[in-house]
Every structure is written in structure tokens, then in C-alpha cells.
């Protein structure tokens, strides 16, 4: 075999390997690092988790792999619905004052409210459709026990806080959202997350992208998510619902975990062997 043929064969094998790795990363499984304590003790800072991207269907990515380039994700195939209690990874788009996307973040939270559910928090106790939903048994952080009341940014002007929130219905595909001065502030975050500019004029009319609008029909299911460590979590109480096409997949397992530095700066990088291989429940 000639040297040129050897080089071509090696390049072909390398190219096919890279292509397979890229397909796996985009459509099948991907690794994410847990950056905050919002999901303690289910997930801890320093955990590296594998996410099953095929858990709910097949979707196109929201970013160009290995770059900061943005893409608009689309659901190609949906074959399983998100279930209450699933730990999901999703994309969160930060937008500037002009509504233009400014940054793309990745969050890990637990889905507690499904499309059509009514979500309510009463003195920190979570109720779904009028029935109390207790915190996950895996966590030792019950949530809200020592929390200072923080005003929930969503929906604006409703008087909600992180411990007293709702009741509020989780929108689903096909819902008609009425846009009048009383109800529009509840749905503005949904419109803004979709890239629309919405405002209420002094005469009471509601403008969406500069055009008077009295209602909007949703084309996507939405979900309400919370962190397991609710005292220290930015979640749907703060920025609203998660669209179905923003969901990347379901948390599968912790494949590596290292300890973060303590207050004295020691312990950094210590491997937590007991967490490796832990299934995410």
C-alpha cells in the first residue's frame, strides 16, 4: 500500500470518527457541568452530568457546535412527553432591552408543572392543581425554610414572591392568551422570550411588535420548573415558563464529580468518587 493511500485511509477514518462524535453530541448525548447549588442535593456544584437528548424526541441544536453562533432550534420528532418530576436541561436566552438575543445559557431544573397545570406556592409549599407536591426525597434541602421573601419578576406587577406565587396556569399548545390590560402582563414574558416587543398603551390597547393585538394563539407547550434547593434557585418564579423546543434533554447520570474549594480555598479538585455513576432521579 502506497504512503499516500495510508494517509488517505487515516484521514477517512479520522473524518468519520469526528462526524460520528459530532452527531452523538448534537442529537444523542452531551455533557454539562453543574455551576450552582440550585439543584442540591440531587446535583452538586462540580458534578458533570450526561444528558439524554433523545429522551423526548429529536431536535436541531440552538447553537453551532463548538462556537458561540446561535441557531433557532426546531423539534423534528416528538415521541415522549416530559413528565412531572423529570430533571431537564434546557437553553435559556438572555435578551437585551431591544429584545435581541444577547447570550445563551444552559440550565438544569426539575419540571413540576406540565402544560395545562395550575401552579401555586403558598408560604413556600408547592401545589399543583390544588394538591401539594412535596420536595424530592433525594434532597435534604426542603426549600423556603429560611428564605427571605424575594419578589418574583414573573409576572410583572402581580405581587408574586418566591414563596407566595400564583395560582397561574401553565400554557399549552393551542391555548388562546387574551391580551388586555389586566391579563397581558402575565403573558408578556412568554412574548418577550419568543423575541416579541409588547407594551400596554395609555388608552388600554396592547401592542405586539407595534401592532394592536387582543389575543395570541400559542404554538408550543410550556413547562414550569423549580430548583430542588428552592431557597437558592433562579427558576420559573423569576423568568417564566420553559418552551418545549428549548428543552435539550433529560439528565441521565453523574459521570464525574470534583469538589469545589471551601471558604479557605482548600479541597479544590478533589474527586468525589461516591457520586460517579449516580443516576439522576
XYZ file of C-alpha atoms in Angstrom:
281
model
C 0.000 0.000 0.000
C 1.400 3.375 -1.001
C 2.115 6.059 1.666
C -0.484 8.312 0.032
C -3.141 5.593 0.342
C -2.259 5.147 4.027
C -2.654 8.875 4.659
C -5.988 8.958 2.807
C -7.299 5.957 4.749
C -6.222 7.519 8.057
C -7.865 10.821 7.109
C -11.067 8.978 6.175
C -11.157 7.096 9.489
C -10.452 10.310 11.395
C -13.145 12.210 9.498
C -15.766 9.512 10.038
C -14.870 9.344 13.751
C -15.224 13.103 14.146
C -18.513 13.067 12.241
C -19.915 10.309 14.465
C -18.787 12.188 17.586
C -20.436 15.366 16.303
C -23.719 13.558 15.542
C -23.693 11.989 19.020
C -23.079 15.371 20.643
C -25.790 17.162 18.666
C -28.550 14.563 18.728
C -27.856 11.813 21.297
C -25.896 12.648 24.458
C -23.916 15.603 25.785
C -22.068 16.506 28.968
C -22.862 19.530 31.144
C -21.201 20.865 34.283
C -23.324 21.932 37.263
C -22.277 25.525 38.084
C -24.523 26.363 41.058
C -26.194 24.860 44.121
C -29.759 25.334 42.846
C -30.282 21.574 42.438
C -28.695 20.392 45.708
C -28.635 17.739 46.857
C -29.801 15.967 43.726
C -26.918 17.597 41.863
C -23.944 19.340 43.410
C -21.588 22.047 42.217
C -18.788 20.348 40.304
C -20.890 17.446 39.032
C -20.529 16.625 35.334
C -23.726 15.085 34.035
C -24.670 13.255 30.875
C -27.891 14.407 29.242
C -30.048 12.111 27.145
C -31.018 14.228 24.163
C -33.292 11.519 22.788
C -35.462 11.401 25.921
C -38.332 13.377 24.385
C -37.599 13.434 20.689
C -35.124 14.767 18.140
C -34.451 18.487 17.788
C -31.981 20.697 15.997
C -29.410 22.463 18.214
C -29.785 26.020 19.466
C -26.136 26.828 18.870
C -23.443 25.943 16.333
C -21.359 23.174 17.967
C -18.060 24.354 19.472
C -18.864 28.002 18.661
C -20.913 30.894 20.038
C -23.060 31.019 16.907
C -26.816 30.997 17.521
C -29.399 28.848 15.757
C -33.171 28.614 16.040
C -33.989 25.155 17.435
C -36.769 23.126 15.869
C -38.392 19.911 17.033
C -38.047 17.275 14.310
C -39.679 14.300 16.036
C -41.570 14.129 19.352
C -42.347 10.697 20.763
C -42.377 11.119 24.570
C -43.738 13.891 26.763
C -41.935 15.496 29.657
C -43.198 14.024 32.923
C -43.656 15.783 36.234
C -40.503 15.311 38.283
C -38.118 14.972 35.334
C -34.774 16.761 35.712
C -34.389 18.581 32.399
C -31.621 20.564 30.744
C -32.751 23.465 28.590
C -31.499 26.536 26.793
C -32.232 29.948 28.233
C -31.847 33.005 26.019
C -30.865 36.286 27.623
C -32.200 39.241 25.675
C -31.220 42.876 25.694
C -33.641 45.797 26.194
C -34.294 45.785 22.447
C -35.368 42.125 22.546
C -32.341 40.948 20.567
C -30.722 37.734 21.926
C -27.594 38.616 23.871
C -26.432 35.312 25.354
C -27.344 31.631 25.549
C -27.250 29.857 28.918
C -27.910 26.257 29.910
C -29.988 25.441 32.991
C -30.755 22.239 34.875
C -34.045 22.245 36.805
C -36.845 19.912 37.848
C -40.111 20.095 35.917
C -43.025 20.454 38.361
C -45.740 21.991 36.174
C -46.925 20.420 32.910
C -48.938 22.125 30.140
C -52.433 22.849 31.458
C -51.455 22.521 35.152
C -52.247 25.227 37.679
C -49.189 26.072 39.785
C -49.325 27.782 43.169
C -46.941 28.397 46.052
C -48.416 29.078 49.495
C -45.906 30.076 52.142
C -43.322 28.044 50.266
C -45.480 24.923 49.882
C -45.936 23.860 46.260
C -49.398 22.952 44.968
C -50.153 21.527 41.514
C -53.826 21.528 40.550
C -54.692 22.081 44.211
C -52.668 19.114 45.528
C -49.432 19.592 47.437
C -46.275 18.354 45.747
C -43.572 17.537 48.288
C -39.863 18.189 47.620
C -37.809 15.309 46.159
C -36.881 12.655 48.691
C -33.303 12.683 47.378
C -32.626 16.178 48.638
C -32.005 17.406 52.163
C -32.882 20.954 51.181
C -36.649 21.283 51.729
C -36.701 24.767 50.294
C -38.095 28.008 51.628
C -37.485 27.137 55.277
C -35.169 30.084 55.844
C -35.806 32.051 52.684
C -36.164 35.791 52.653
C -39.091 36.830 50.518
C -37.930 37.835 47.081
C -40.260 39.454 44.623
C -40.802 37.198 41.659
C -40.016 39.014 38.455
C -42.638 36.990 36.628
C -45.339 38.004 36.050
C -44.649 41.694 36.475
C -46.932 43.602 38.807
C -48.803 40.524 40.056
C -47.451 40.796 43.605
C -45.977 37.280 43.462
C -42.922 36.312 45.520
C -40.746 33.225 45.566
C -42.771 31.826 48.477
C -46.250 33.067 47.514
C -46.820 32.621 43.800
C -49.899 32.127 41.659
C -52.187 30.448 41.096
C -51.091 30.539 37.467
C -51.937 28.165 34.621
C -49.089 26.673 32.602
C -49.849 27.363 28.899
C -50.039 24.603 26.340
C -50.030 24.499 22.551
C -53.285 25.798 21.102
C -54.133 27.988 24.099
C -55.504 31.432 23.316
C -53.920 34.057 25.526
C -56.119 37.122 25.939
C -54.117 40.341 25.800
C -55.950 43.032 27.744
C -54.572 45.439 30.372
C -55.428 43.011 33.208
C -54.065 39.768 31.762
C -51.370 40.903 29.330
C -48.628 41.365 31.998
C -48.950 37.656 32.823
C -48.107 36.700 29.237
C -45.572 39.392 28.324
C -42.638 37.205 29.448
C -43.756 34.493 27.008
C -43.906 37.018 24.170
C -40.555 38.512 25.128
C -38.900 35.090 25.326
C -40.155 34.495 21.781
C -38.487 37.712 20.645
C -41.565 39.964 20.530
C -41.836 43.508 21.863
C -45.036 44.001 23.868
C -46.464 47.028 25.660
C -49.697 48.453 27.045
C -50.632 51.866 25.694
C -52.217 54.576 27.895
C -55.556 54.003 26.121
C -55.544 50.341 27.254
C -54.644 48.765 23.922
C -51.926 46.117 23.800
C -49.251 46.339 21.108
C -47.175 43.378 19.963
C -44.307 44.398 17.701
C -46.042 47.748 17.244
C -49.377 46.284 16.129
C -52.572 46.271 18.203
C -53.298 42.728 19.347
C -56.110 41.381 21.529
C -55.022 37.733 21.692
C -52.323 35.302 20.646
C -52.508 31.541 19.985
C -49.582 29.513 21.299
C -47.864 27.020 19.034
C -45.799 25.296 21.730
C -46.218 23.578 25.097
C -44.684 25.271 28.130
C -43.398 23.951 31.472
C -42.883 25.305 34.991
C -39.534 24.399 36.555
C -38.005 24.791 40.009
C -34.625 24.068 41.552
C -34.573 21.381 44.249
C -32.758 23.849 46.531
C -35.501 26.420 46.151
C -34.016 28.931 48.588
C -31.146 29.443 46.167
C -32.582 28.989 42.708
C -33.438 31.246 39.801
C -36.225 29.428 38.005
C -39.734 29.839 36.576
C -40.684 32.059 39.521
C -38.174 34.600 38.252
C -38.260 34.360 34.458
C -41.292 32.350 33.442
C -42.058 29.146 31.618
C -39.788 26.914 29.534
C -40.822 26.284 25.926
C -40.800 22.681 24.739
C -38.390 23.457 21.910
C -35.907 24.909 24.438
C -35.540 21.552 26.191
C -32.292 19.783 25.298
C -32.992 16.538 27.131
C -33.258 14.715 30.443
C -30.468 14.408 32.997
C -29.167 10.832 32.944
C -26.288 10.342 35.396
C -23.270 11.949 37.048
C -20.228 10.668 35.179
C -17.593 12.738 37.030
C -17.558 14.988 40.076
C -14.937 17.155 41.732
C -15.177 19.174 44.901
C -15.234 22.957 44.724
C -12.907 24.981 47.023
C -14.243 25.693 50.524
C -14.149 29.066 52.299
C -10.444 28.652 52.943
C -9.717 27.791 49.345
C -8.823 24.158 50.058
C -10.288 20.952 48.711
C -10.469 22.150 45.128
C -10.328 19.396 42.527
C -10.816 16.511 44.969
C -12.660 13.721 43.186
C -15.966 12.701 44.777
C -15.834 9.025 43.894
C -19.124 8.288 45.636
C -21.006 10.475 43.162
C -19.610 8.995 39.954
C -22.236 6.850 38.264
C -25.092 8.288 40.334
C -28.380 8.170 38.423
C -30.326 11.423 38.393
C -33.768 10.949 39.949
